[in-house]
Every structure is written in structure tokens, then in C-alpha cells.
PDB file of C-alpha atoms in Angstrom:
ATOM      1  CA  GLU W 290       7.885  13.669  -4.550  1.00 56.00           C
ATOM      2  CA  ALA W 291       8.077  10.041  -5.590  1.00 62.00           C
ATOM      3  CA  ASP W 292       9.162   9.271  -9.152  1.00 89.00           C
ATOM      4  CA  ILE W 293       7.677   5.890  -9.906  1.00 94.00           C
ATOM      5  CA  TYR W 294       6.038   5.096 -13.217  1.00 95.00           C
ATOM      6  CA  GLN W 295       3.807   2.360 -14.519  1.00 97.00           C
ATOM      7  CA  THR W 296       2.828   1.492 -18.068  1.00 96.00           C
ATOM      8  CA  PRO W 297       0.349   0.925 -19.459  1.00 96.00           C
ATOM      9  CA  ARG W 298      -2.126   2.800 -17.299  1.00 95.00           C
ATOM     10  CA  TYR W 299      -5.053   0.903 -18.814  1.00 96.00           C
ATOM     11  CA  LEU W 300      -5.077  -2.406 -20.694  1.00 96.00           C
ATOM     12  CA  VAL W 301      -7.868  -4.474 -22.222  1.00 97.00           C
ATOM     13  CA  ILE W 302      -6.755  -7.870 -23.449  1.00 96.00           C
ATOM     14  CA  GLY W 303      -8.177 -11.247 -24.409  1.00 96.00           C
ATOM     15  CA  THR W 304      -7.960 -14.454 -22.420  1.00 96.00           C
ATOM     16  CA  GLY W 305      -4.775 -16.447 -22.934  1.00 95.00           C
ATOM     17  CA  LYS W 306      -2.565 -13.530 -23.928  1.00 95.00           C
ATOM     18  CA  LYS W 307       0.815 -12.935 -22.334  1.00 96.00           C
ATOM     19  CA  ILE W 308       1.201  -9.476 -20.843  1.00 96.00           C
ATOM     20  CA  THR W 309       3.957  -7.555 -19.113  1.00 97.00           C
ATOM     21  CA  LEU W 310       3.236  -4.637 -16.816  1.00 97.00           C
ATOM     22  CA  GLU W 311       6.115  -2.200 -16.557  1.00 98.00           C
ATOM     23  CA  CYS W 312       7.300  -0.392 -13.440  1.00 98.00           C
ATOM     24  CA  SER W 313      10.236   1.974 -13.181  1.00 97.00           C
ATOM     25  CA  GLN W 314      11.525   4.258 -10.452  1.00 96.00           C
ATOM     26  CA  THR W 315      14.232   6.883 -10.629  1.00 93.00           C
ATOM     27  CA  MET W 316      14.860   7.222  -6.891  1.00 90.00           C
ATOM     28  CA  GLY W 317      17.471   4.479  -6.611  1.00 90.00           C
ATOM     29  CA  HIS W 318      15.288   2.525  -4.190  1.00 91.00           C
ATOM     30  CA  ASP W 319      16.468  -0.997  -3.465  1.00 90.00           C
ATOM     31  CA  LYS W 320      13.081  -2.470  -2.604  1.00 92.00           C
ATOM     32  CA  MET W 321      10.219  -2.802  -5.055  1.00 95.00           C
ATOM     33  CA  TYR W 322       6.796  -4.401  -4.755  1.00 95.00           C
ATOM     34  CA  TRP W 323       3.802  -5.446  -6.861  1.00 96.00           C
ATOM     35  CA  TYR W 324       0.307  -5.375  -5.362  1.00 96.00           C
ATOM     36  CA  GLN W 325      -3.107  -6.320  -6.695  1.00 95.00           C
ATOM     37  CA  GLN W 326      -6.142  -4.383  -5.513  1.00 94.00           C
ATOM     38  CA  ASP W 327      -9.811  -4.906  -6.311  1.00 92.00           C
ATOM     39  CA  PRO W 328     -12.266  -2.042  -5.639  1.00 85.00           C
ATOM     40  CA  GLY W 329     -12.928  -1.596  -1.928  1.00 82.00           C
ATOM     41  CA  MET W 330     -10.555  -4.390  -1.003  1.00 86.00           C
ATOM     42  CA  GLU W 331      -7.136  -4.603   0.586  1.00 87.00           C
ATOM     43  CA  LEU W 332      -3.882  -4.615  -1.319  1.00 92.00           C
ATOM     44  CA  HIS W 333      -2.526  -8.120  -1.872  1.00 92.00           C
ATOM     45  CA  LEU W 334       1.216  -8.529  -2.299  1.00 93.00           C
ATOM     46  CA  ILE W 335       2.101 -10.431  -5.473  1.00 95.00           C
ATOM     47  CA  HIS W 336       5.910 -10.220  -5.610  1.00 95.00           C
ATOM     48  CA  TYR W 337       8.661  -8.148  -4.053  1.00 93.00           C
ATOM     49  CA  SER W 338      12.372  -7.552  -4.456  1.00 94.00           C
ATOM     50  CA  TYR W 339      15.049  -6.380  -2.048  1.00 90.00           C
ATOM     51  CA  GLY W 340      17.514  -5.561  -4.812  1.00 91.00           C
ATOM     52  CA  VAL W 341      18.979  -6.604  -8.136  1.00 94.00           C
ATOM     53  CA  ASN W 342      18.626 -10.342  -8.811  1.00 94.00           C
ATOM     54  CA  SER W 343      16.481 -10.714  -5.676  1.00 92.00           C
ATOM     55  CA  THR W 344      12.802 -11.640  -5.997  1.00 94.00           C
ATOM     56  CA  GLU W 345      10.369 -13.082  -3.471  1.00 91.00           C
ATOM     57  CA  LYS W 346       6.836 -14.426  -3.801  1.00 91.00           C
ATOM     58  CA  GLY W 347       3.951 -12.763  -2.038  1.00 90.00           C
ATOM     59  CA  ASP W 348       0.438 -14.037  -1.455  1.00 86.00           C
ATOM     60  CA  LEU W 349      -0.831 -14.126  -5.055  1.00 84.00           C
ATOM     61  CA  SER W 350       2.306 -15.051  -6.948  1.00 74.00           C
ATOM     62  CA  SER W 351       1.435 -18.373  -8.531  1.00 76.00           C
ATOM     63  CA  GLU W 352       0.219 -17.037 -11.870  1.00 87.00           C
ATOM     64  CA  SER W 353       2.839 -14.377 -12.521  1.00 93.00           C
ATOM     65  CA  THR W 354       6.573 -13.821 -12.635  1.00 95.00           C
ATOM     66  CA  VAL W 355       8.886 -10.870 -12.050  1.00 96.00           C
ATOM     67  CA  SER W 356      12.490 -10.007 -12.754  1.00 96.00           C
ATOM     68  CA  ARG W 357      14.911  -7.471 -11.268  1.00 97.00           C
ATOM     69  CA  ILE W 358      17.843  -7.099 -13.599  1.00 96.00           C
ATOM     70  CA  ARG W 359      18.245  -3.380 -12.966  1.00 96.00           C
ATOM     71  CA  THR W 360      17.608  -1.419  -9.787  1.00 95.00           C
ATOM     72  CA  GLU W 361      15.136   0.911 -11.448  1.00 96.00           C
ATOM     73  CA  HIS W 362      13.055  -1.658 -13.325  1.00 97.00           C
ATOM     74  CA  PHE W 363      10.666  -4.337 -11.955  1.00 98.00           C
ATOM     75  CA  PRO W 364       8.346  -5.771 -14.635  1.00 98.00           C
ATOM     76  CA  LEU W 365       5.473  -8.155 -13.850  1.00 97.00           C
ATOM     77  CA  THR W 366       4.495 -10.806 -16.411  1.00 97.00           C
ATOM     78  CA  LEU W 367       1.264 -12.786 -16.661  1.00 95.00           C
ATOM     79  CA  GLU W 368       1.969 -15.758 -18.917  1.00 93.00           C
ATOM     80  CA  SER W 369      -1.684 -16.428 -19.772  1.00 95.00           C
ATOM     81  CA  ALA W 370      -4.217 -13.784 -18.846  1.00 95.00           C
ATOM     82  CA  ARG W 371      -7.590 -14.868 -17.433  1.00 95.00           C
ATOM     83  CA  PRO W 372     -10.726 -12.886 -16.542  1.00 95.00           C
ATOM     84  CA  SER W 373      -9.884 -13.471 -12.859  1.00 93.00           C
ATOM     85  CA  HIS W 374      -6.794 -11.302 -13.414  1.00 95.00           C
ATOM     86  CA  THR W 375      -9.005  -8.272 -14.008  1.00 96.00           C
ATOM     87  CA  SER W 376      -7.918  -5.838 -11.308  1.00 95.00           C
ATOM     88  CA  GLN W 377      -5.732  -2.852 -10.531  1.00 95.00           C
ATOM     89  CA  TYR W 378      -1.997  -3.544 -10.243  1.00 97.00           C
ATOM     90  CA  LEU W 379       0.087  -1.179  -8.115  1.00 97.00           C
ATOM     91  CA  CYS W 380       3.862  -1.013  -8.087  1.00 97.00           C
ATOM     92  CA  ALA W 381       5.706   0.486  -5.130  1.00 96.00           C
ATOM     93  CA  SER W 382       9.292   1.142  -4.100  1.00 95.00           C
ATOM     94  CA  SER W 383      10.932   1.999  -0.812  1.00 90.00           C
ATOM     95  CA  ILE W 384      14.196   2.816   0.874  1.00 79.00           C
ATOM     96  CA  GLN W 385      14.993   2.651   4.557  1.00 71.00           C
ATOM     97  CA  THR W 386      16.452   5.763   6.196  1.00 67.00           C
ATOM     98  CA  SER W 387      16.950   6.290   9.926  1.00 62.00           C
ATOM     99  CA  GLY W 388      14.901   3.196  10.694  1.00 61.00           C
ATOM    100  CA  GLU W 389      11.864   4.448   8.805  1.00 69.00           C
ATOM    101  CA  GLU W 390      10.826   2.877   5.532  1.00 75.00           C
ATOM    102  CA  THR W 391       8.039   4.294   3.442  1.00 82.00           C
ATOM    103  CA  GLN W 392       6.590   2.726   0.333  1.00 88.00           C
ATOM    104  CA  TYR W 393       5.843   5.049  -2.560  1.00 91.00           C
ATOM    105  CA  PHE W 394       3.245   3.886  -5.045  1.00 94.00           C
ATOM    106  CA  GLY W 395       3.016   4.289  -8.784  1.00 95.00           C
ATOM    107  CA  PRO W 396      -0.247   5.386 -10.464  1.00 93.00           C
ATOM    108  CA  GLY W 397      -1.335   1.802 -11.145  1.00 95.00           C
ATOM    109  CA  THR W 398      -2.336  -0.270 -14.169  1.00 96.00           C
ATOM    110  CA  ARG W 399      -6.009  -1.110 -14.608  1.00 96.00           C
ATOM    111  CA  LEU W 400      -6.278  -4.467 -16.374  1.00 96.00           C
ATOM    112  CA  LEU W 401      -9.413  -5.889 -17.971  1.00 97.00           C
ATOM    113  CA  VAL W 402      -9.231  -9.435 -19.323  1.00 96.00           C
ATOM    114  CA  LEU W 403     -12.104 -10.375 -21.617  1.00 95.00           C
TER     115      LEU W 403
ATOM    116  CA  GLY A 156      -1.665 -15.476   9.961  1.00 62.00           C
ATOM    117  CA  GLN A 157      -1.954 -11.744   9.691  1.00 80.00           C
ATOM    118  CA  ASN A 158      -5.173  -9.949  10.581  1.00 90.00           C
ATOM    119  CA  ILE A 159      -5.774  -6.220  10.277  1.00 94.00           C
ATOM    120  CA  ASP A 160      -9.204  -4.790  11.051  1.00 95.00           C
ATOM    121  CA  GLN A 161     -10.614  -1.343  10.469  1.00 96.00           C
ATOM    122  CA  PRO A 162     -14.155  -0.053   9.990  1.00 97.00           C
ATOM    123  CA  THR A 163     -15.475  -0.202   6.450  1.00 95.00           C
ATOM    124  CA  GLU A 164     -17.069   3.244   6.341  1.00 96.00           C
ATOM    125  CA  MET A 165     -17.256   6.461   8.329  1.00 97.00           C
ATOM    126  CA  THR A 166     -18.924   9.801   7.729  1.00 97.00           C
ATOM    127  CA  ALA A 167     -18.290  13.214   9.210  1.00 97.00           C
ATOM    128  CA  THR A 168     -18.948  16.884   8.478  1.00 97.00           C
ATOM    129  CA  GLU A 169     -16.547  19.611   7.433  1.00 97.00           C
ATOM    130  CA  GLY A 170     -14.587  21.091  10.312  1.00 97.00           C
ATOM    131  CA  ALA A 171     -15.176  18.094  12.553  1.00 97.00           C
ATOM    132  CA  ILE A 172     -12.690  15.611  14.033  1.00 97.00           C
ATOM    133  CA  VAL A 173     -12.767  11.928  13.129  1.00 98.00           C
ATOM    134  CA  GLN A 174     -10.850   8.970  14.557  1.00 98.00           C
ATOM    135  CA  ILE A 175     -10.263   5.883  12.423  1.00 98.00           C
ATOM    136  CA  ASN A 176      -9.294   2.811  14.426  1.00 98.00           C
ATOM    137  CA  CYS A 177      -7.154  -0.125  13.388  1.00 98.00           C
ATOM    138  CA  THR A 178      -6.483  -3.332  15.294  1.00 97.00           C
ATOM    139  CA  TYR A 179      -3.944  -5.880  14.210  1.00 96.00           C
ATOM    140  CA  GLN A 180      -2.692  -9.359  14.967  1.00 93.00           C
ATOM    141  CA  THR A 181       0.549 -10.166  13.156  1.00 85.00           C
ATOM    142  CA  SER A 182       3.333 -12.668  13.688  1.00 82.00           C
ATOM    143  CA  GLY A 183       5.887  -9.875  13.905  1.00 83.00           C
ATOM    144  CA  PHE A 184       5.793  -6.110  14.205  1.00 88.00           C
ATOM    145  CA  ASN A 185       8.159  -3.595  12.687  1.00 86.00           C
ATOM    146  CA  GLY A 186       6.027  -0.521  12.230  1.00 90.00           C
ATOM    147  CA  LEU A 187       2.493   0.607  11.407  1.00 93.00           C
ATOM    148  CA  PHE A 188       1.632   2.852   8.484  1.00 93.00           C
ATOM    149  CA  TRP A 189      -1.376   4.878   7.443  1.00 96.00           C
ATOM    150  CA  TYR A 190      -2.012   5.628   3.782  1.00 95.00           C
ATOM    151  CA  GLN A 191      -4.649   7.772   2.080  1.00 96.00           C
ATOM    152  CA  GLN A 192      -6.151   6.579  -1.180  1.00 94.00           C
ATOM    153  CA  HIS A 193      -8.525   8.669  -3.263  1.00 94.00           C
ATOM    154  CA  ALA A 194     -10.866   6.824  -5.603  1.00 89.00           C
ATOM    155  CA  GLY A 195      -9.038   5.533  -8.656  1.00 85.00           C
ATOM    156  CA  GLU A 196      -5.657   6.691  -7.404  1.00 88.00           C
ATOM    157  CA  ALA A 197      -2.632   5.089  -5.753  1.00 89.00           C
ATOM    158  CA  PRO A 198      -2.142   5.184  -1.969  1.00 92.00           C
ATOM    159  CA  THR A 199      -0.080   8.040  -0.564  1.00 92.00           C
ATOM    160  CA  PHE A 200       1.853   7.853   2.697  1.00 91.00           C
ATOM    161  CA  LEU A 201       0.416   9.674   5.719  1.00 93.00           C
ATOM    162  CA  SER A 202       2.157   8.479   8.864  1.00 92.00           C
ATOM    163  CA  TYR A 203       4.408   5.898  10.478  1.00 91.00           C
ATOM    164  CA  ASN A 204       4.537   4.631  14.072  1.00 93.00           C
ATOM    165  CA  VAL A 205       6.957   2.094  15.482  1.00 90.00           C
ATOM    166  CA  LEU A 206       7.000   3.208  19.139  1.00 92.00           C
ATOM    167  CA  ASP A 207       4.000   3.645  21.408  1.00 96.00           C
ATOM    168  CA  GLY A 208       2.486   7.080  21.473  1.00 96.00           C
ATOM    169  CA  LEU A 209       1.189   9.848  19.309  1.00 96.00           C
ATOM    170  CA  GLU A 210       2.795  11.209  16.156  1.00 93.00           C
ATOM    171  CA  GLU A 211       1.422  14.534  14.939  1.00 93.00           C
ATOM    172  CA  LYS A 212       1.666  15.894  11.406  1.00 89.00           C
ATOM    173  CA  GLY A 213      -0.409  18.980  10.901  1.00 93.00           C
ATOM    174  CA  ARG A 214      -4.100  18.088  10.799  1.00 96.00           C
ATOM    175  CA  PHE A 215      -3.312  14.375  10.973  1.00 96.00           C
ATOM    176  CA  SER A 216      -2.105  12.430  14.020  1.00 97.00           C
ATOM    177  CA  SER A 217      -1.505   8.731  14.489  1.00 97.00           C
ATOM    178  CA  PHE A 218      -1.373   6.774  17.721  1.00 98.00           C
ATOM    179  CA  LEU A 219       0.059   3.336  18.439  1.00 97.00           C
ATOM    180  CA  SER A 220      -0.248   0.901  21.342  1.00 97.00           C
ATOM    181  CA  ARG A 221       1.825  -2.182  20.594  1.00 95.00           C
ATOM    182  CA  SER A 222       0.665  -4.063  23.692  1.00 94.00           C
ATOM    183  CA  LYS A 223      -2.955  -3.697  22.571  1.00 95.00           C
ATOM    184  CA  GLY A 224      -2.302  -4.193  18.856  1.00 95.00           C
ATOM    185  CA  TYR A 225      -4.121  -0.928  18.250  1.00 96.00           C
ATOM    186  CA  SER A 226      -3.661   2.259  16.291  1.00 98.00           C
ATOM    187  CA  TYR A 227      -5.808   5.179  15.314  1.00 98.00           C
ATOM    188  CA  LEU A 228      -5.590   7.970  12.769  1.00 98.00           C
ATOM    189  CA  LEU A 229      -7.016  11.276  13.932  1.00 98.00           C
ATOM    190  CA  LEU A 230      -8.081  13.823  11.345  1.00 97.00           C
ATOM    191  CA  LYS A 231      -8.846  17.349  12.549  1.00 97.00           C
ATOM    192  CA  GLU A 232     -10.561  20.272  10.845  1.00 97.00           C
ATOM    193  CA  LEU A 233     -11.953  17.990   8.207  1.00 97.00           C
ATOM    194  CA  GLN A 234     -12.136  19.232   4.632  1.00 97.00           C
ATOM    195  CA  MET A 235     -14.074  17.894   1.674  1.00 96.00           C
ATOM    196  CA  LYS A 236     -10.815  16.790   0.069  1.00 96.00           C
ATOM    197  CA  ASP A 237     -10.258  14.413   2.993  1.00 97.00           C
ATOM    198  CA  SER A 238     -12.970  12.146   1.567  1.00 97.00           C
ATOM    199  CA  ALA A 239     -10.945   9.057   0.699  1.00 97.00           C
ATOM    200  CA  SER A 240     -10.106   5.551   1.830  1.00 96.00           C
ATOM    201  CA  TYR A 241      -7.637   5.327   4.713  1.00 97.00           C
ATOM    202  CA  LEU A 242      -5.491   2.202   4.776  1.00 96.00           C
ATOM    203  CA  CYS A 243      -3.835   0.773   7.868  1.00 96.00           C
ATOM    204  CA  ALA A 244      -0.756  -1.366   7.137  1.00 94.00           C
ATOM    205  CA  VAL A 245       1.554  -3.316   9.424  1.00 93.00           C
ATOM    206  CA  ARG A 246       5.098  -4.339   8.581  1.00 88.00           C
ATOM    207  CA  ASP A 247       6.166  -7.665   9.961  1.00 83.00           C
ATOM    208  CA  GLY A 248       9.682  -8.722  10.834  1.00 72.00           C
ATOM    209  CA  ASP A 249      11.996  -7.835  13.665  1.00 62.00           C
ATOM    210  CA  ARG A 250      12.356  -4.291  14.957  1.00 59.00           C
ATOM    211  CA  GLY A 251      15.103  -2.510  13.123  1.00 59.00           C
ATOM    212  CA  SER A 252      15.348  -5.165  10.442  1.00 60.00           C
ATOM    213  CA  THR A 253      15.621  -3.986   6.867  1.00 57.00           C
ATOM    214  CA  LEU A 254      13.435  -6.876   5.766  1.00 63.00           C
ATOM    215  CA  GLY A 255       9.708  -7.304   6.266  1.00 72.00           C
ATOM    216  CA  ARG A 256       6.646  -6.754   4.129  1.00 82.00           C
ATOM    217  CA  LEU A 257       3.475  -4.745   4.602  1.00 87.00           C
ATOM    218  CA  TYR A 258       0.081  -6.248   5.327  1.00 90.00           C
ATOM    219  CA  PHE A 259      -2.802  -3.936   4.503  1.00 92.00           C
ATOM    220  CA  GLY A 260      -6.271  -3.651   5.947  1.00 93.00           C
ATOM    221  CA  ARG A 261      -9.261  -3.216   3.629  1.00 92.00           C
ATOM    222  CA  GLY A 262      -9.376   0.493   4.238  1.00 94.00           C
ATOM    223  CA  THR A 263     -11.925   2.804   5.830  1.00 97.00           C
ATOM    224  CA  GLN A 264     -13.932   4.870   3.346  1.00 96.00           C
ATOM    225  CA  LEU A 265     -14.375   8.325   4.878  1.00 98.00           C
ATOM    226  CA  THR A 266     -17.013  10.646   3.464  1.00 97.00           C
ATOM    227  CA  VAL A 267     -16.905  14.287   4.517  1.00 97.00           C
ATOM    228  CA  TRP A 268     -20.183  16.176   4.128  1.00 95.00           C
ATOM    229  CA  PRO A 269     -20.478  19.958   3.828  1.00 93.00           C
TER     230      PRO A 269
END
């Protein structure tokens, strides 16, 4: 069973606030990912990391930042929240074994920006 | 660009068999994944194909044809709990590479009726 955690699970915040969404995994996975998903829509990759001190931009990265100082921790920061950021944010981690790599997802953070 | 297509909705009855198709056009290919996502929850891994052919896992099977850019997920002996969204995802990059990201389709919402 995957051990990947996200906090908070739900967040309501006002426009212009800075917020950090936390993601931690205890599986020692090197790779971690942040996705944004609106209801009934596909997952969009925001940022990803292949290991400590490695971060890459995805498709929706321009309004957020990430850091990977420790293997187990991959926080996502929105410097100035806007109503368009209202969505579900999913964190995932993965490790490659025998050529197969599977991403395990956390429970998600539902964000509402007023 | 990357393009992954799957039907938006499907319905079936308990005990039946349903096939969910996925076609893809990506710049690279390093594996195709199927995930199940219940409403309000995170995706969970179902299957992985990197070589042509059928992979069977209990009631679920997944098929891949790389030359046709085509996969399907076959669900047998449907149960009510199988009502969920089924996501097709393709990993780009070179075969065997440890790099590469997932591109997700919008998901197929399956409703199983009694």
C-alpha cells in the first residue's frame, strides 16, 4: 500500500494569499509529481522531481514553485492565490523497478480561492 | 504535442463485460497505464503495458498495440463498485529510460447498473 500524504485536505482562502500545499511520502521514492485536476477533466502536470535538488516544470507551472530538499518532502507553493487556482491538487510519487514504474497518488488537496 | 483520446462515458450492467478504448499520439512511448478513480478520490493504479499484447490481472485485462497507438481496458464480471472514471495515461521518453512523464486522458466515466 502506498504511503503518501497530503495536507491540508481542504483549503478555503482569499485571493492574493500565499499558500503551500504539503506532500510527503515514506516509501523512499525518488520521483515525485504535482498534478492539477478539475472535475471530469484530465490531470495536468504542474511540476515534477527526479530526486533531491531536482525540479522540472510541467504544463501549468508558471504560477507556482516547488522545492525538493528532502527525498520524502515535495511542497507546492502558490505565491498569490487566484480564483482560477480553485481545483484539486494531487501529489504522486514513483520508483522504477524491473523496468516498470508506477505512480502512487496521495488523497489530494481541494482548494477553493474566493 | 501529446493527444490521448478515450470515450467520455460508458454504461453497463452488473455481471457484464465492458471494453474501454484509448488511442494515443505522443512524441515518445515508454509505457501505457490505466488508473481507476472513484469520485472525489485519487487515482489508483490498475495496469501497465509496454509491449504489445494482453496483460491479465483478475477481472481486469489491458491490451496494447504500439503500431496502432491503441489500448483497451477490459473489465469482466462487472460489479457496482466498478463504477468510476478510468484514466488512460502514456509515458513519453525512450524505452527503458528512467525519465519520462505521464500524459493523461480525460477519463471514461463508467456507470454500472444493477
